[in-house]
mmCIF file of C-alpha atoms and ligand atoms in Angstrom:
data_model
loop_
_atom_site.group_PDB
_atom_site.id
_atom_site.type_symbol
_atom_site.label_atom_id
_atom_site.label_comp_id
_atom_site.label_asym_id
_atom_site.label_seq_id
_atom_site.Cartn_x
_atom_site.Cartn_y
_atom_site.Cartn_z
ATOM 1 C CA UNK A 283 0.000 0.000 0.000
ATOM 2 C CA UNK A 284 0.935 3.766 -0.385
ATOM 3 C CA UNK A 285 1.482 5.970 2.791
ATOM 4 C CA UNK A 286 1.286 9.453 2.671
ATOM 5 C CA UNK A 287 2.815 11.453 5.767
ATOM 6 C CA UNK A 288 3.548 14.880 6.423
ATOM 7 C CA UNK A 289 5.783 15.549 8.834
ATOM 8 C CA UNK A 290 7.248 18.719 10.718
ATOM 9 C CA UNK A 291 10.439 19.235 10.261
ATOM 10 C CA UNK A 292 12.594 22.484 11.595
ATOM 11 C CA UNK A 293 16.364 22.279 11.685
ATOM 12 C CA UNK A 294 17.338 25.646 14.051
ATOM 13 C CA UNK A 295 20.504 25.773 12.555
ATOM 14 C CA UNK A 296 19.266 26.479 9.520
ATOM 15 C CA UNK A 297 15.420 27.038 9.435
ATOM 16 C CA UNK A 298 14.024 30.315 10.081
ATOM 17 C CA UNK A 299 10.612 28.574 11.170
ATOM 18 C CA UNK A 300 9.397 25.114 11.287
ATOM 19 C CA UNK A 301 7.523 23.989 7.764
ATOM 20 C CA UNK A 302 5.927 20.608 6.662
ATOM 21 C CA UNK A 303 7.263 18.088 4.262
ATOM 22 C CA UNK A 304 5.029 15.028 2.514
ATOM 23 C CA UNK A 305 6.799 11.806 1.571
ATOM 24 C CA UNK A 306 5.529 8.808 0.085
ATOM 25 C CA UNK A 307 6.294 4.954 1.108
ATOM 26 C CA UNK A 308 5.454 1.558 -0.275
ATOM 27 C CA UNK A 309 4.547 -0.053 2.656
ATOM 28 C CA UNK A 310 3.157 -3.690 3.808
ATOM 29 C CA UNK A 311 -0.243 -3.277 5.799
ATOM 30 C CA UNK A 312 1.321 -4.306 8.650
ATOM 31 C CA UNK A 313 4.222 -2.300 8.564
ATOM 32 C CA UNK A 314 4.793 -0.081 11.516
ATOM 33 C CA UNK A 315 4.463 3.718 11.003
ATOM 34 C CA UNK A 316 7.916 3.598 12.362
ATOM 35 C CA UNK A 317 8.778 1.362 9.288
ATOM 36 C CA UNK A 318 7.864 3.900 7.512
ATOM 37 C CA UNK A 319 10.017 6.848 9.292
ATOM 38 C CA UNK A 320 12.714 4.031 8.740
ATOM 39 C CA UNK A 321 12.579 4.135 4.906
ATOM 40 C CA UNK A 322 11.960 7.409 4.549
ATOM 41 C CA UNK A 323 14.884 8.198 6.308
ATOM 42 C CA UNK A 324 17.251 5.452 4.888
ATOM 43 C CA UNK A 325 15.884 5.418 1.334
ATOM 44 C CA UNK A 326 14.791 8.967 1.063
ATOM 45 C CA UNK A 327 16.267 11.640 3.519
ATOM 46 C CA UNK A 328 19.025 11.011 5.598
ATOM 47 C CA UNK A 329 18.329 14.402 7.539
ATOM 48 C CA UNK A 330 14.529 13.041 8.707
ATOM 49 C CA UNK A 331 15.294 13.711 12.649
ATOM 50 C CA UNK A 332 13.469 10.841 15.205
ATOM 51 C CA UNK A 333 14.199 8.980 18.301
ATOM 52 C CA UNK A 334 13.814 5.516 18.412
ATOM 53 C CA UNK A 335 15.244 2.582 20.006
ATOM 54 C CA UNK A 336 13.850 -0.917 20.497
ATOM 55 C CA UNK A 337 11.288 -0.706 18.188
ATOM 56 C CA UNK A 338 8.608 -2.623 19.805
ATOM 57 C CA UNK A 339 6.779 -0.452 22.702
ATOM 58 C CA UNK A 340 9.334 -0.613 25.388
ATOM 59 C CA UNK A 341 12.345 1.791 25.668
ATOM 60 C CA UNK A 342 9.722 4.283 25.301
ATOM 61 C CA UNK A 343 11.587 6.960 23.694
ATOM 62 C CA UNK A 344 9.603 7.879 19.959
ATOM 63 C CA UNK A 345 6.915 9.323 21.585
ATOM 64 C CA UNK A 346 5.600 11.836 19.001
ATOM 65 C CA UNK A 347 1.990 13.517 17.411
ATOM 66 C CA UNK A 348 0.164 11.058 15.398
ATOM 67 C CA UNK A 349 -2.873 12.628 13.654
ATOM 68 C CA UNK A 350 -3.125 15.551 16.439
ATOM 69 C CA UNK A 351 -2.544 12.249 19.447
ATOM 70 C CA UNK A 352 0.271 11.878 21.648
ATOM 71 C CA UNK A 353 1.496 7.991 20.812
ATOM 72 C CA UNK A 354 4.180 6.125 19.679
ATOM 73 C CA UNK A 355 4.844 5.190 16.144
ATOM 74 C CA UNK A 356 6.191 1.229 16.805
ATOM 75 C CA UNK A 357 2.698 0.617 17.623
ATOM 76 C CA UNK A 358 0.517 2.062 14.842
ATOM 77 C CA UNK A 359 0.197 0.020 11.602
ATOM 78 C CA UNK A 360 -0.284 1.277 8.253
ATOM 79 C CA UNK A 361 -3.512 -0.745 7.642
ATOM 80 C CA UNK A 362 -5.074 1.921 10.230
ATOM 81 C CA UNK A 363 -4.055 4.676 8.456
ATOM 82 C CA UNK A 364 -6.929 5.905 4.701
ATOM 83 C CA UNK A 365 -5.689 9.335 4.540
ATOM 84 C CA UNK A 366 -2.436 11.206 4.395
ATOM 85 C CA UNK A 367 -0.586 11.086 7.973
ATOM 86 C CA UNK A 368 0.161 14.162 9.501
ATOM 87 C CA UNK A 369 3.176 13.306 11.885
ATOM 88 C CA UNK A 370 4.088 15.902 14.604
ATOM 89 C CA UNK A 371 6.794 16.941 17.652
ATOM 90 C CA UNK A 372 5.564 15.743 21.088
ATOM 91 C CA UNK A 373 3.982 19.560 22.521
ATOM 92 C CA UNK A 374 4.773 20.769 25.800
ATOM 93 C CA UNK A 375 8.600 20.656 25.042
ATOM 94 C CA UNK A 376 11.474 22.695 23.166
ATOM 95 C CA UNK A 377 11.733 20.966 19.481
ATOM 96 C CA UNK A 378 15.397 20.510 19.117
ATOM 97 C CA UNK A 379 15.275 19.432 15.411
ATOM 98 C CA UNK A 380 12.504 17.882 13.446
ATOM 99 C CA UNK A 381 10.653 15.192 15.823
ATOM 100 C CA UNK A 382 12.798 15.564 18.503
ATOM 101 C CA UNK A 383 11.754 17.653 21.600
ATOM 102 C CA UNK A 384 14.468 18.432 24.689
ATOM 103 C CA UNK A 385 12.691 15.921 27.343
ATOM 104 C CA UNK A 386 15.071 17.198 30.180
ATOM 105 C CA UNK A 387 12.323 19.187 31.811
ATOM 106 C CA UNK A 388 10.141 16.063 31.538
ATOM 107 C CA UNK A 389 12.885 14.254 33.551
ATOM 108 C CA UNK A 390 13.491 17.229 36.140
ATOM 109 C CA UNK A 391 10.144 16.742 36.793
ATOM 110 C CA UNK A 392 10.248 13.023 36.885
ATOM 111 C CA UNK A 393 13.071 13.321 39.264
ATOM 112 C CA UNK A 394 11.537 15.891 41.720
ATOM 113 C CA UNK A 395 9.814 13.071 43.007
ATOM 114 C CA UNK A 396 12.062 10.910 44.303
ATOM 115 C CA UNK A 397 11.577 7.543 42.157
ATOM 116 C CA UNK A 398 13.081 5.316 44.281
ATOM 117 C CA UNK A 399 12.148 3.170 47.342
ATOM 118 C CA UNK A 400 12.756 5.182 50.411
ATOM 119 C CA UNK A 401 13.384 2.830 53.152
ATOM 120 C CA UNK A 402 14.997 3.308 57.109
ATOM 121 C CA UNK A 403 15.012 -0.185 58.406
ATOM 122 C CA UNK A 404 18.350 -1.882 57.677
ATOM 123 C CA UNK A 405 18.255 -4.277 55.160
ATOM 124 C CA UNK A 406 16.853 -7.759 55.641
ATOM 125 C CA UNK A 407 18.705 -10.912 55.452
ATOM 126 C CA UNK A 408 17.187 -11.829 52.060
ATOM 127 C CA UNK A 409 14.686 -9.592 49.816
ATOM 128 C CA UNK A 410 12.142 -6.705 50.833
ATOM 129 C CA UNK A 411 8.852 -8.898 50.090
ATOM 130 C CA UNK A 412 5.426 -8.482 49.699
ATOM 131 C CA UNK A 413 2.649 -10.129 48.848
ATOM 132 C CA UNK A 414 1.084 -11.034 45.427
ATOM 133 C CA UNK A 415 -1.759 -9.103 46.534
ATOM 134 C CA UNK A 416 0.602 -5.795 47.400
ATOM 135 C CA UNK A 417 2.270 -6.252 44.292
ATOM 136 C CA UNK A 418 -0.730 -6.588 42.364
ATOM 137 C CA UNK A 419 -1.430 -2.912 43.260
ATOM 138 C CA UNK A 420 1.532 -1.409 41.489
ATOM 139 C CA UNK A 421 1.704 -3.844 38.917
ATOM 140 C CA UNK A 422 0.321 -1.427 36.231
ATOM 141 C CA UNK A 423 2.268 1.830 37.024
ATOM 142 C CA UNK A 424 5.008 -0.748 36.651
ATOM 143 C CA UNK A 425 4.395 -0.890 33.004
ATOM 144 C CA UNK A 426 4.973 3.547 32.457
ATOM 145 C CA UNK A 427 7.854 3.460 30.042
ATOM 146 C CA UNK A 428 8.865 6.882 30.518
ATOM 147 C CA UNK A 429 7.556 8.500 27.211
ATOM 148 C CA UNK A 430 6.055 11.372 27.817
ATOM 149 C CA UNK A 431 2.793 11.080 26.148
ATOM 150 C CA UNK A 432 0.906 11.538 28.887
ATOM 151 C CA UNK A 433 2.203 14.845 29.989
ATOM 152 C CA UNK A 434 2.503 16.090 26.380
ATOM 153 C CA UNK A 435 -1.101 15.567 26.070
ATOM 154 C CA UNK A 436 -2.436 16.898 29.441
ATOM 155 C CA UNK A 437 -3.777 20.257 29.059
ATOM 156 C CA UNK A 438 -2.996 21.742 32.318
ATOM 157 C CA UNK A 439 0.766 21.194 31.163
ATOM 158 C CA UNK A 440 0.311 22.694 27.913
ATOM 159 C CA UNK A 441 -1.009 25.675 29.272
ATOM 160 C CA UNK A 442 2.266 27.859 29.626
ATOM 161 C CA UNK A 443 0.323 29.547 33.219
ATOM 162 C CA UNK A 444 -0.064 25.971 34.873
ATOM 163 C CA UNK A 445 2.923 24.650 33.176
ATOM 164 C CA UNK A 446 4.988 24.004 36.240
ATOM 165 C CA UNK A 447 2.742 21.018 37.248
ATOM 166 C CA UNK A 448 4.719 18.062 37.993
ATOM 167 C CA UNK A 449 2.454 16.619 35.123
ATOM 168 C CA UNK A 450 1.030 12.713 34.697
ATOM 169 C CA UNK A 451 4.219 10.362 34.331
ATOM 170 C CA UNK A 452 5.808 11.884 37.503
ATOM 171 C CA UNK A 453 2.653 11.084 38.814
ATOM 172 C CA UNK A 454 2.306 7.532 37.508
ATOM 173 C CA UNK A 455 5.638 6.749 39.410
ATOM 174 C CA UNK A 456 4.454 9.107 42.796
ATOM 175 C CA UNK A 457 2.085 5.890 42.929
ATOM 176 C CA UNK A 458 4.054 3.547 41.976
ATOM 177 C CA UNK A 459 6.376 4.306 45.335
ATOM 178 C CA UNK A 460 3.647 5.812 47.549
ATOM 179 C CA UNK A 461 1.771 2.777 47.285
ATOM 180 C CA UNK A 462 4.296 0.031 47.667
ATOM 181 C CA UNK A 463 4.192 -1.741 51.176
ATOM 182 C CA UNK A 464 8.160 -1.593 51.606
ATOM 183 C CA UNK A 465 8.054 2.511 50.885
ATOM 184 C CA UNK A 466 9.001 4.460 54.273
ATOM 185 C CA UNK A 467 9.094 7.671 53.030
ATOM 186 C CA UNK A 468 5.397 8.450 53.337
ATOM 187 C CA UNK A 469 5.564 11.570 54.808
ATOM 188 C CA UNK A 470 8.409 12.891 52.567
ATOM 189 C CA UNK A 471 5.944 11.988 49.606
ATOM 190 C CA UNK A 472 3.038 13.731 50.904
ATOM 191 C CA UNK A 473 5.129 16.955 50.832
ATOM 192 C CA UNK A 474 6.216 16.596 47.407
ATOM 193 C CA UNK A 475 2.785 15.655 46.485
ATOM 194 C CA UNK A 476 0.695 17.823 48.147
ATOM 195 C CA UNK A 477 0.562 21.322 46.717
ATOM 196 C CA UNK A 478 -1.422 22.788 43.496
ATOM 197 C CA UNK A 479 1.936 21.951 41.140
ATOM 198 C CA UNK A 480 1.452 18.149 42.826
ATOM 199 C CA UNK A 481 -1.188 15.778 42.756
ATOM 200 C CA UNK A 482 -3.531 18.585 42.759
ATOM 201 C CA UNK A 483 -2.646 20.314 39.729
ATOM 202 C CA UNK A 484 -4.514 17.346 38.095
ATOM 203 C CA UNK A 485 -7.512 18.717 36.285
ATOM 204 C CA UNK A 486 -8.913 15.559 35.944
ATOM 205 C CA UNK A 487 -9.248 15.831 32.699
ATOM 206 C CA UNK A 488 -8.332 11.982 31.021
ATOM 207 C CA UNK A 489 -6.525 12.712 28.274
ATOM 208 C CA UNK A 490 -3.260 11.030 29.541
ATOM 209 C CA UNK A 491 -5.411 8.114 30.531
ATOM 210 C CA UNK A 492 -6.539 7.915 26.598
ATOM 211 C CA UNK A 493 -3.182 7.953 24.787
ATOM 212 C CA UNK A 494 -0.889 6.081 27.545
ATOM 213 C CA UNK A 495 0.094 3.286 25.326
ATOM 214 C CA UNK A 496 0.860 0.552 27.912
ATOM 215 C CA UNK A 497 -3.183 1.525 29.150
ATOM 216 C CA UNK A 498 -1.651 3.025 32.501
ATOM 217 C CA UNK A 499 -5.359 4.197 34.220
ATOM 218 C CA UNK A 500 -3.438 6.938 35.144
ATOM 219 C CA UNK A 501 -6.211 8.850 35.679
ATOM 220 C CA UNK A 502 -7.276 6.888 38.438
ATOM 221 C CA UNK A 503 -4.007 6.257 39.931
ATOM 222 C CA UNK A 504 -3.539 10.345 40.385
ATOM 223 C CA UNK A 505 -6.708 9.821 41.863
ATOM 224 C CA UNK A 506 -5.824 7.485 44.522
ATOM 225 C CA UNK A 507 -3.005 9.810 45.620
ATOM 226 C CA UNK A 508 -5.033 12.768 46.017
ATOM 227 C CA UNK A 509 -7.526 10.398 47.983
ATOM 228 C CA UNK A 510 -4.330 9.704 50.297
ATOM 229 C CA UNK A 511 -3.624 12.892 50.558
ATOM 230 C CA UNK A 512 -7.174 14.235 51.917
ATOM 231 C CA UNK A 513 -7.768 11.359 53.899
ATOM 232 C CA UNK A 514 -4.463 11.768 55.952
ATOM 233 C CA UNK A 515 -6.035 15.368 57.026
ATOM 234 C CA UNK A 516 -9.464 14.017 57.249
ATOM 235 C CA UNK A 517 -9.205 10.740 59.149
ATOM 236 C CA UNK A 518 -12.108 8.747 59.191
ATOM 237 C CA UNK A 519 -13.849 9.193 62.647
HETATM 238 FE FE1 SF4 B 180 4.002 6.984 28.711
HETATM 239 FE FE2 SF4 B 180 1.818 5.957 29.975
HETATM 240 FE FE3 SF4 B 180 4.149 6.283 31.311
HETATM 241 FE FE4 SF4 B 180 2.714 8.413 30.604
HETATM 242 S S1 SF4 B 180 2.083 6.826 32.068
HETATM 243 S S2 SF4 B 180 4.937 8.209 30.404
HETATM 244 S S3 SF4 B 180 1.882 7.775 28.625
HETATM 245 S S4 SF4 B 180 3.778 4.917 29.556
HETATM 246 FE FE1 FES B 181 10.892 1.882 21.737
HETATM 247 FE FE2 FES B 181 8.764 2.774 20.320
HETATM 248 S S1 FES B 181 10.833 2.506 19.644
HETATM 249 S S2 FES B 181 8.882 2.347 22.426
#
């Protein structure tokens, strides 16, 4: 089959302003649209800018605009595709060139909340364990493979006056630790956590829930942390 795409490009070394480009590809059905960005770039123009890595939905780093949608192109398929493609920068962040965005704010962000197991007991003489059922609780913020879809697509971080909210994927991983039974730093959480750039500059809004592509409800997970939150102030009587 024939794919049409159009895609951004904008080199600031030499572009005044960013402009769109169409290319055409012979392409199997099945073909990823990353397949495509593949032999565009390697049979047609070597200067086609993208991040990608593992190619199959895990190192998480070719997050870009699909169509006006945050997602990533190793998992779209031609065959889902009629019309010409229009393929886009991830918003929210500084295009460096073409379809790649600086992502260090993403991961100032994602740092800010200390992703790591906080623990004070010493360690025990074999593994920190939990149960299947603790697990179980994590076991889908587990999946977040760091690629920014989420945030880029949240409205209250594309708005430049509530920009400086921690934003979804920070989130996603708040949980991840927050909830785990071996975490001891509750208390250090809650204060990272708690404020209107926290948990609370969710909006509510779903539209990282609807383009996470490992189905994160991430939604629901912020949601769980802001019920935390209130319910340490307002214990149950
Ligand atoms: Fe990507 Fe989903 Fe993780 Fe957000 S929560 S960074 S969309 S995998
Ligand atoms: Fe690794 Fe798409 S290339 S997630």
């Amino acid at each position: 089959m024939n794919v049409k795409l159009k895609i951004f490009r904008f080199d600031p070394n030499k572009d005044e302003k960013p402009y769109y480009q169409t290319y055409e590809v012979e392409a199997d059905p099945m073909d990823r649209l990353l397949d495509c960005l593949n032999r565009i770039r390697w049979e047609q123009d070597s200067t086609l800018s993208y991040r990608w890595s593992c190619g199959h939905g895990i190192c998480g780093s070719d997050g870009m605009r699909i169509n006006g949608i945050c997602s990533l192109p190793c998992q779209k398929l031609a065959k889902d595709f009629k019309e010409e493609i229009l393929v886009e920068p991830l918003p929210v962040f500084k295009v460096i060139k073409d379809l790649i965005v600086d992502l260090d704010p993403f991961f100032e962000k994602y740092n800010s909340i200390k992703p790591y197991l906080i623990v004070k007991a010493p360690p025990p003489d074999q593994e920190r364990r939990q149960s299947p059922e603790q697990q179980q609780l994590l076991e889908k913020a587990i999946r977040c493979i760091l690629c920014a879809c989420c945030t880029a697509a949240c409205p209250v971080n594309q708005n430049p006056e509530t920009a400086s909210y921690v934003g979804p994927a920070a989130l996603v991983r708040s949980f991840r630790y927050f909830f785990d039974s071996r975490d001891e730093g509750a208390e250090e959480r809650m204060a990272l956590l708690d404020h209107k750039d926290g948990a609370w500059g969710c909006q509510t809004l779903w539209k990282c829930t609807e383009v996470c592509p490992k189905e994160i409800p991430v939604t629901k997970e912020i949601g769980q942390i802001k019920r935390r939150l209130y319910e340490s102030k307002h214990p149950k009587e």
